CSV table of C-alpha atoms and ligand atoms in Angstrom, one decimal:
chain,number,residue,atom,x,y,z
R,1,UNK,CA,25.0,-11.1,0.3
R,2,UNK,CA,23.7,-7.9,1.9
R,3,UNK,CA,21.7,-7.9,4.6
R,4,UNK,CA,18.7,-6.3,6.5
R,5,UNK,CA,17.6,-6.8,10.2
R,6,UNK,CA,14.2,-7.0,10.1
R,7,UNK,CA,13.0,-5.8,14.0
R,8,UNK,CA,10.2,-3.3,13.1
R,9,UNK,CA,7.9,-1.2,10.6
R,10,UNK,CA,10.8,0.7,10.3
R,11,UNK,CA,12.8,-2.3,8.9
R,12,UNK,CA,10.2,-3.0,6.4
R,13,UNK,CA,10.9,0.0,4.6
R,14,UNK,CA,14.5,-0.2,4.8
R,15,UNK,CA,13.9,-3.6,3.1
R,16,UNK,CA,11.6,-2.3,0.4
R,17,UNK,CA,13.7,0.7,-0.5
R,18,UNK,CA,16.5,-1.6,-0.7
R,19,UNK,CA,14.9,-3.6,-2.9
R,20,UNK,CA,13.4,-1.1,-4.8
R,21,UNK,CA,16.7,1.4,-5.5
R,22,UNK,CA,19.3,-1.8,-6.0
R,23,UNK,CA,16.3,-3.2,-9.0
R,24,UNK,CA,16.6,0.4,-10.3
R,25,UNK,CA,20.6,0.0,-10.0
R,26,UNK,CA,20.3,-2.9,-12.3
R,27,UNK,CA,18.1,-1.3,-14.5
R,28,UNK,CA,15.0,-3.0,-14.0
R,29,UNK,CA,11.8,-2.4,-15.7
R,30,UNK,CA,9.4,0.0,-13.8
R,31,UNK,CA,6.9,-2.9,-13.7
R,32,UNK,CA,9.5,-5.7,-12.4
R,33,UNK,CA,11.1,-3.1,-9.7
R,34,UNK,CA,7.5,-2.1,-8.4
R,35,UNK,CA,7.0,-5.8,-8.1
R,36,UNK,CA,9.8,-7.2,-6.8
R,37,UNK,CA,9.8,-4.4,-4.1
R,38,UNK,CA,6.5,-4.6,-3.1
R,39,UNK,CA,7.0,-8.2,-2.3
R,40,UNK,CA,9.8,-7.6,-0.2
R,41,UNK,CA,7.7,-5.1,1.7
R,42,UNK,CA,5.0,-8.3,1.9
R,43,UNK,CA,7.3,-10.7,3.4
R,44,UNK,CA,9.4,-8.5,5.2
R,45,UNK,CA,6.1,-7.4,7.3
R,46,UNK,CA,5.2,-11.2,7.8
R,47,UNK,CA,8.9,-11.1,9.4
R,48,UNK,CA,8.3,-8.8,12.2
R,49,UNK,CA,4.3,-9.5,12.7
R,50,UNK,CA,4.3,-13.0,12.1
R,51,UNK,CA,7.9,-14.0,12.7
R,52,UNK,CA,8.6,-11.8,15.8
R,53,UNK,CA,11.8,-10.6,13.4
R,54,UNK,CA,14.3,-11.8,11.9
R,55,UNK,CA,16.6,-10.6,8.5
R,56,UNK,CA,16.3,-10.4,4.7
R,57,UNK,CA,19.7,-11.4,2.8
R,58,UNK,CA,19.4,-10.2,-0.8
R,59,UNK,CA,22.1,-10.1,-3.9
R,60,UNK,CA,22.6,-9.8,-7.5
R,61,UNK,CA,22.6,-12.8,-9.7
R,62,UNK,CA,23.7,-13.0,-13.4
R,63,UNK,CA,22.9,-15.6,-16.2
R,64,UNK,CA,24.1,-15.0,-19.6
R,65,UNK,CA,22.7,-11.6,-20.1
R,66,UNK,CA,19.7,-11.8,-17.9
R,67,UNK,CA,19.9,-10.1,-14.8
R,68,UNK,CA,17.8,-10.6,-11.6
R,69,UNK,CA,17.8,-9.8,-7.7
R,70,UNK,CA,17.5,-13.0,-5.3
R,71,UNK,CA,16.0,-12.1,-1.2
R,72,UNK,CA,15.7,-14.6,1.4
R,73,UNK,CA,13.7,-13.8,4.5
R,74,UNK,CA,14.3,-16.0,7.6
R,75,UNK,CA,12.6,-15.8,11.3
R,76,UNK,CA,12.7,-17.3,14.4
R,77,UNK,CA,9.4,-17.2,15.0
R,78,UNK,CA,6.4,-19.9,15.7
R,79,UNK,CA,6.8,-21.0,11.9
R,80,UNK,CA,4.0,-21.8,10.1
R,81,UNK,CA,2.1,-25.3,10.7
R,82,UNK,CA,0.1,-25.5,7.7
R,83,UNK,CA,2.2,-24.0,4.8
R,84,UNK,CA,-0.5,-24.9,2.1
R,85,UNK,CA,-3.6,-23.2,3.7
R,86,UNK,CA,-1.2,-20.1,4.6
R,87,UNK,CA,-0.4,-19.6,0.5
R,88,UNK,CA,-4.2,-19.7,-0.1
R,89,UNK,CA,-5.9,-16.0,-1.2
R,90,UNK,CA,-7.6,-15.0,2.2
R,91,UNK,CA,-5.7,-16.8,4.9
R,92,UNK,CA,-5.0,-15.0,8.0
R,93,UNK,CA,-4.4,-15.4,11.3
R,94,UNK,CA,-4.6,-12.3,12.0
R,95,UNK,CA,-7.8,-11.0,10.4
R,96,UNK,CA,-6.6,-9.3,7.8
R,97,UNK,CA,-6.7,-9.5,3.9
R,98,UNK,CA,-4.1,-12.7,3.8
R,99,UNK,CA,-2.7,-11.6,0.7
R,100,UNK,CA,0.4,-11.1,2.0
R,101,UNK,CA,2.1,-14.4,0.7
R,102,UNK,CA,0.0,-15.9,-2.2
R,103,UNK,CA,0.0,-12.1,-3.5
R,104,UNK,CA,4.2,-11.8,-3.0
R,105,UNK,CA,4.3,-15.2,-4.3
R,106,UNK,CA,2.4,-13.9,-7.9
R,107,UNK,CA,4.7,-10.8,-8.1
R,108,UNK,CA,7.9,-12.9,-8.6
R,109,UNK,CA,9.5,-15.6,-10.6
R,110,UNK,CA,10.7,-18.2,-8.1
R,111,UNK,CA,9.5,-18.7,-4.5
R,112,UNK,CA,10.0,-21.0,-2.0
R,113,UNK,CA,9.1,-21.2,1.4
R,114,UNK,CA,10.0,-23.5,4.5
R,115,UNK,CA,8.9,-23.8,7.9
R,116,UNK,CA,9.7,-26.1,10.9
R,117,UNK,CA,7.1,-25.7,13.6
R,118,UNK,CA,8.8,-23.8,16.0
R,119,UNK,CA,11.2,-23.0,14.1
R,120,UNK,CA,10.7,-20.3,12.1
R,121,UNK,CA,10.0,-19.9,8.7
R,122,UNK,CA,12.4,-19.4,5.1
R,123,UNK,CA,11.4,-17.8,2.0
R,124,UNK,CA,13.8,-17.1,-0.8
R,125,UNK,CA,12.5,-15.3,-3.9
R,126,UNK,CA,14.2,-14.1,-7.0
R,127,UNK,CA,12.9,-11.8,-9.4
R,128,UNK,CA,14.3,-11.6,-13.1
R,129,UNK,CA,14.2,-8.3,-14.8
N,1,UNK,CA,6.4,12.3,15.5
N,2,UNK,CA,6.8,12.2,11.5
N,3,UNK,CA,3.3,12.9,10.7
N,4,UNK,CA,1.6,13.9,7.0
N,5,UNK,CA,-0.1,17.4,6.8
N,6,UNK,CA,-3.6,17.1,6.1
N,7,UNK,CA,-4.8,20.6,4.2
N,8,UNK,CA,-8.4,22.2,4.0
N,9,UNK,CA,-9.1,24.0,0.7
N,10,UNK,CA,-13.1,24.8,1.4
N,11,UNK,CA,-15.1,21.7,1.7
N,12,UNK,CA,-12.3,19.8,0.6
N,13,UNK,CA,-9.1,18.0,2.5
N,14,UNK,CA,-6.2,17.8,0.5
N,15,UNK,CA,-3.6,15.2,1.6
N,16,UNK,CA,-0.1,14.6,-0.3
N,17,UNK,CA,2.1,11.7,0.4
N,18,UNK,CA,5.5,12.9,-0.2
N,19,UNK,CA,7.5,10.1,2.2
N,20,UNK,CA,8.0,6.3,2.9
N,21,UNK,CA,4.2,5.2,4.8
N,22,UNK,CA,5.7,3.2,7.4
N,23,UNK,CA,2.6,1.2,9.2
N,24,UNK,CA,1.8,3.6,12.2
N,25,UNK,CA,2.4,6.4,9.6
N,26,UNK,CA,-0.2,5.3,7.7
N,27,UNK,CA,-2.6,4.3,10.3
N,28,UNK,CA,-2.3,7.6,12.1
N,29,UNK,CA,-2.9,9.5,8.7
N,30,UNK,CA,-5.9,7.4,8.6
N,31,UNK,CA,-6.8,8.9,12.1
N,32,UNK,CA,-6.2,12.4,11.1
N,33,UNK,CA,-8.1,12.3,7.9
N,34,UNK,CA,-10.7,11.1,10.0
N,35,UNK,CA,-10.5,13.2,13.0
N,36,UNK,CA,-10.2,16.1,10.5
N,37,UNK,CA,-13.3,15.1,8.7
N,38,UNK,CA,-15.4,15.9,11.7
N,39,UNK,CA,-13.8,19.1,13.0
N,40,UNK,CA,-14.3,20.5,9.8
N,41,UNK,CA,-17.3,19.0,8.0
N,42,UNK,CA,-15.3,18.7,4.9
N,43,UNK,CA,-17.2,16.4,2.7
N,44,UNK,CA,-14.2,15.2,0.2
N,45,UNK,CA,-10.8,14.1,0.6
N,46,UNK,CA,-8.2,13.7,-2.4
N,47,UNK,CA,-5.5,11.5,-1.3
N,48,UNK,CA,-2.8,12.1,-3.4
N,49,UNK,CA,-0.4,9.2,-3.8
N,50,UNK,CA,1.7,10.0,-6.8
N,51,UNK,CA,5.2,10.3,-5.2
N,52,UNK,CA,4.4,6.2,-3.8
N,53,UNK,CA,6.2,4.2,-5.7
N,54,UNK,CA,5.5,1.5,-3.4
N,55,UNK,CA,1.6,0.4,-2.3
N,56,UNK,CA,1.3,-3.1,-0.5
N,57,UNK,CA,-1.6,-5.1,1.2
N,58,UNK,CA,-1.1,-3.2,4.3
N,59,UNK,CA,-1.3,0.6,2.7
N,60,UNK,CA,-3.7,-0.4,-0.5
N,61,UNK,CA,-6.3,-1.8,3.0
N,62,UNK,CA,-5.7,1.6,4.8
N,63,UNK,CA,-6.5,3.6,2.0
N,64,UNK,CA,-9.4,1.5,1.4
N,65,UNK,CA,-10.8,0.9,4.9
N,66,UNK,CA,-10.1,4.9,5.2
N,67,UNK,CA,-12.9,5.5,2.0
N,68,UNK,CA,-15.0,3.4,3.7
N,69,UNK,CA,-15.3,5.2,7.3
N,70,UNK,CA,-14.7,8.4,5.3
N,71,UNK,CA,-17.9,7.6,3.5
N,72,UNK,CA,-20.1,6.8,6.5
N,73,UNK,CA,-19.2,10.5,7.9
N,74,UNK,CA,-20.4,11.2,4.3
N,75,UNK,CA,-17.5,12.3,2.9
N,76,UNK,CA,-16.4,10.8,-0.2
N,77,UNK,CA,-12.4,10.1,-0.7
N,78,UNK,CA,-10.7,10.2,-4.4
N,79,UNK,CA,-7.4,8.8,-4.5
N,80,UNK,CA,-5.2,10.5,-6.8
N,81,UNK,CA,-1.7,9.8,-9.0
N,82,UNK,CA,-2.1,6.0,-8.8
N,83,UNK,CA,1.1,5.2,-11.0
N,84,UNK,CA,0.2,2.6,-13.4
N,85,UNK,CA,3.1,-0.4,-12.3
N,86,UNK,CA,1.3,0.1,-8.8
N,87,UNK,CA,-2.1,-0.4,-9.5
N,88,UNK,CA,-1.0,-3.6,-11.4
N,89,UNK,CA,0.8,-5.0,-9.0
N,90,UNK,CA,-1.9,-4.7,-7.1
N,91,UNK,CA,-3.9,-6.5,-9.6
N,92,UNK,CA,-1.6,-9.1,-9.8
N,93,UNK,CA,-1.5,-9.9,-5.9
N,94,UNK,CA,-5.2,-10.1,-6.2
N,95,UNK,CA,-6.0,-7.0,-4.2
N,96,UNK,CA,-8.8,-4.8,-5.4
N,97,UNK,CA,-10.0,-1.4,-3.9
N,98,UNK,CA,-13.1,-1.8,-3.5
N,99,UNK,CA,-15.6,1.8,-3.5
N,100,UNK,CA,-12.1,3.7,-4.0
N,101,UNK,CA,-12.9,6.8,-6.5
N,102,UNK,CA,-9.8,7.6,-8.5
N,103,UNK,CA,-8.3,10.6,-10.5
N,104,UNK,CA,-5.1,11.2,-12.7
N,105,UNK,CA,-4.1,14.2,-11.0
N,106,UNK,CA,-5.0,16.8,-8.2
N,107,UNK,CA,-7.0,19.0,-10.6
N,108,UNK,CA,-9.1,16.2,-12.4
N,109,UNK,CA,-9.7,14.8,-8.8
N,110,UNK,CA,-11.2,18.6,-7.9
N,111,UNK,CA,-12.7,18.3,-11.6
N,112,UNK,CA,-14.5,15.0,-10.2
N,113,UNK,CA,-15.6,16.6,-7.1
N,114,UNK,CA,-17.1,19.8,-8.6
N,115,UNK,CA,-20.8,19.0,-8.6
N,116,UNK,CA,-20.9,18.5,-5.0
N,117,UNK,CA,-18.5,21.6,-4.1
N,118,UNK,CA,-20.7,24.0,-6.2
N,119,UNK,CA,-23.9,22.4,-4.8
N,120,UNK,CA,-22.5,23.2,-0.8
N,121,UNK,CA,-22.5,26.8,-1.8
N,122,UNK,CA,-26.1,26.7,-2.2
N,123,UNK,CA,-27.3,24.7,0.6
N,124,UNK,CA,-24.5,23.4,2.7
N,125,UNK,CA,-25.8,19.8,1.4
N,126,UNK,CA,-23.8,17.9,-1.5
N,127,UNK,CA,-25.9,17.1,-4.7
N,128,UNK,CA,-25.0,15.2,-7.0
N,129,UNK,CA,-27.6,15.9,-10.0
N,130,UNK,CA,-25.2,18.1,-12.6
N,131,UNK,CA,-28.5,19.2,-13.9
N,132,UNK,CA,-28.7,21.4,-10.4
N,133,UNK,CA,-25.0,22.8,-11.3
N,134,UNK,CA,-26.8,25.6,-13.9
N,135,UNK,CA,-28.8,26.5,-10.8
N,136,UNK,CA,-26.2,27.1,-8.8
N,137,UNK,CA,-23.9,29.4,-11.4
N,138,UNK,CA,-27.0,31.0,-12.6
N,139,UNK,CA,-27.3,32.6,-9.0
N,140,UNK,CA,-23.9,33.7,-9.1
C,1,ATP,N1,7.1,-15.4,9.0
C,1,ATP,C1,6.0,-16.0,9.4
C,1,ATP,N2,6.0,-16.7,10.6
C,1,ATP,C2,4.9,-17.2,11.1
C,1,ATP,N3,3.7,-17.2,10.5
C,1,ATP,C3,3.6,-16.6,9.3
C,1,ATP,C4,4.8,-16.0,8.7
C,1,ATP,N4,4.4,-15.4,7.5
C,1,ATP,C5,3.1,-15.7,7.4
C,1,ATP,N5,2.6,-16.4,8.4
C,1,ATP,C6,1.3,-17.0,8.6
C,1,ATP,O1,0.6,-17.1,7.3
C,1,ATP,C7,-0.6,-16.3,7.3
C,1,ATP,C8,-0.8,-15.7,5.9
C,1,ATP,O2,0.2,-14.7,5.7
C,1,ATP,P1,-0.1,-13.5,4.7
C,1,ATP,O3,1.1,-12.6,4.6
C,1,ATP,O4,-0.6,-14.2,3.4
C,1,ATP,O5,-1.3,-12.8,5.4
C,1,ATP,P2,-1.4,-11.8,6.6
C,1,ATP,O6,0.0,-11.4,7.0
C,1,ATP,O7,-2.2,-12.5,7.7
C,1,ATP,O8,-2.2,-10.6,6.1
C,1,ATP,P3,-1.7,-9.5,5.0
C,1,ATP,O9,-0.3,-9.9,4.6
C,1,ATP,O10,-2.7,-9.6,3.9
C,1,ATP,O11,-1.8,-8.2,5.8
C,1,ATP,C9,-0.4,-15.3,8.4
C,1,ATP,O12,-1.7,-14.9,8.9
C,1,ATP,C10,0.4,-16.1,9.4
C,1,ATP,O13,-0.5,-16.9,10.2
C,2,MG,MG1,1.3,-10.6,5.6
């Protein structure tokens, strides 16, 4: 797997164009590499603002003749003490829009997060073309 | 200090995205545009994003909250290029732009904002009535 430190804004567009040109590699769809990128950049941002930073691990998988792109985010940080009420449109401890997750969450195919309290927090995402 | 020019083509600002928006990018073109607004009166801005191939939560509420202020200082903001697989993933994350005016391209953006730009010839005051518009070129 290749991976991306995720320290800064900076980061979050190093993680985005990643995502974006190695989609386009694979020959991904317009619609499916906007998507898949534009989560990264999602959860990426939670990474450093949320997460006080962390990485993103990505790589190619194949099945059969279906090709898609699988990320993983992980953090140190605080972690996230109620996961459910954080997926939900409009949560945010921050005041912003909270779209962040639920919204990265409808852009790909598979999504799962963890969190331990203290912990830090895992999401691993894959998006098929 | 990267930093996006911000243009003045008569009452209009003109603003091109051509390179990644990192956050304080973008929030310090939302300053500009702003500052920019009142230093020169301008009473439009077209935002043109057609080289982003990328718009998230973070960027999509700049632009927006930007339209918003801009509109208070009574300028009005068209956002310009939106490439389709953006504004649906947008769509799809549940984010919509609320009061964000939009245009294919630079010159249908101007096309939109032609009313008004005509109108400040006359009177320094935007109008929107296209009826006035025959006013206007007839004194020309
Ligand atoms: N990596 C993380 N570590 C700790 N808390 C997190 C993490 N990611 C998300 N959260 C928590 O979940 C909430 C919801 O996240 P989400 O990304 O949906 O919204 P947001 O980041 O607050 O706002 P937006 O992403 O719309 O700008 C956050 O406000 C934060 O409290
Ligand atoms: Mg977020």
């Amino acid at each position: 797997m290749d991976k991306i430190e995720i320290r800064d804004e900076h980061d979050v567009v190093l993680a985005r164009t990643a995502a974006r040109d190695v989609a386009g590699a694979q020959g991904f769809s317009v619609m499916a590499k906007t998507r898949i990128a534009t989560a990264v950049s999602e959860l990426a941002r939670n990474v450093f603002l949320h997460g006080d930073g962390g990485y993103m691990e990505y790589e190619v998988l194949r099945e059969g003749n279906k090709i898609g792109i699988h990320c993983r985010f992980v953090d140190q940080g605080p972690g996230i003490p109620n996961i459910e009420q954080a997926m939900q449109d409009g949560f945010s401890s921050i005041a912003t829009l909270g779209h962040g997750l639920p919204g990265a969450r409808r852009l790909v195919d598979d999504f799962k997060i963890h969190s331990e309290p203290g912990r830090g927090v895992r999401v691993e995402i894959i998006k098929w073309n | 200090m990267q930093s996006i020019p911000v243009l003045k083509i008569g009452p209009v600002l003109l603003v091109s995205i051509q390179t990644e928006l990192h956050d304080s990018l973008a929030v310090n073109l939302q300053d500009t545009i702003l500052y920019k607004i009142r230093d020169t009166r301008a009473r439009a801005v077209l935002i043109d994003i057609t080289a982003m191939e990328i718009v998230d939560s973070f960027i999509a509420r700049i632009l927006s909250e930007t339209t918003q202020m801009a509109s208070v200082m009574d300028a009005r903001v068209v956002l310009v290029g939106m490439r389709p697989a953006v504004t649906m993933t947008l769509v799809d994350m549940g984010m919509t732009l609320p009061g964000i005016d939009t245009a294919i391209n630079i010159e249908a953006g101007l096309f939109k904002l032609g009313y008004e730009l005509c109108a400040i010839r006359q009177d320094g005051h935007a109008v929107r009535e296209p009826a006035l518009m025959e006013t206007v070129d007839g004194q020309d």
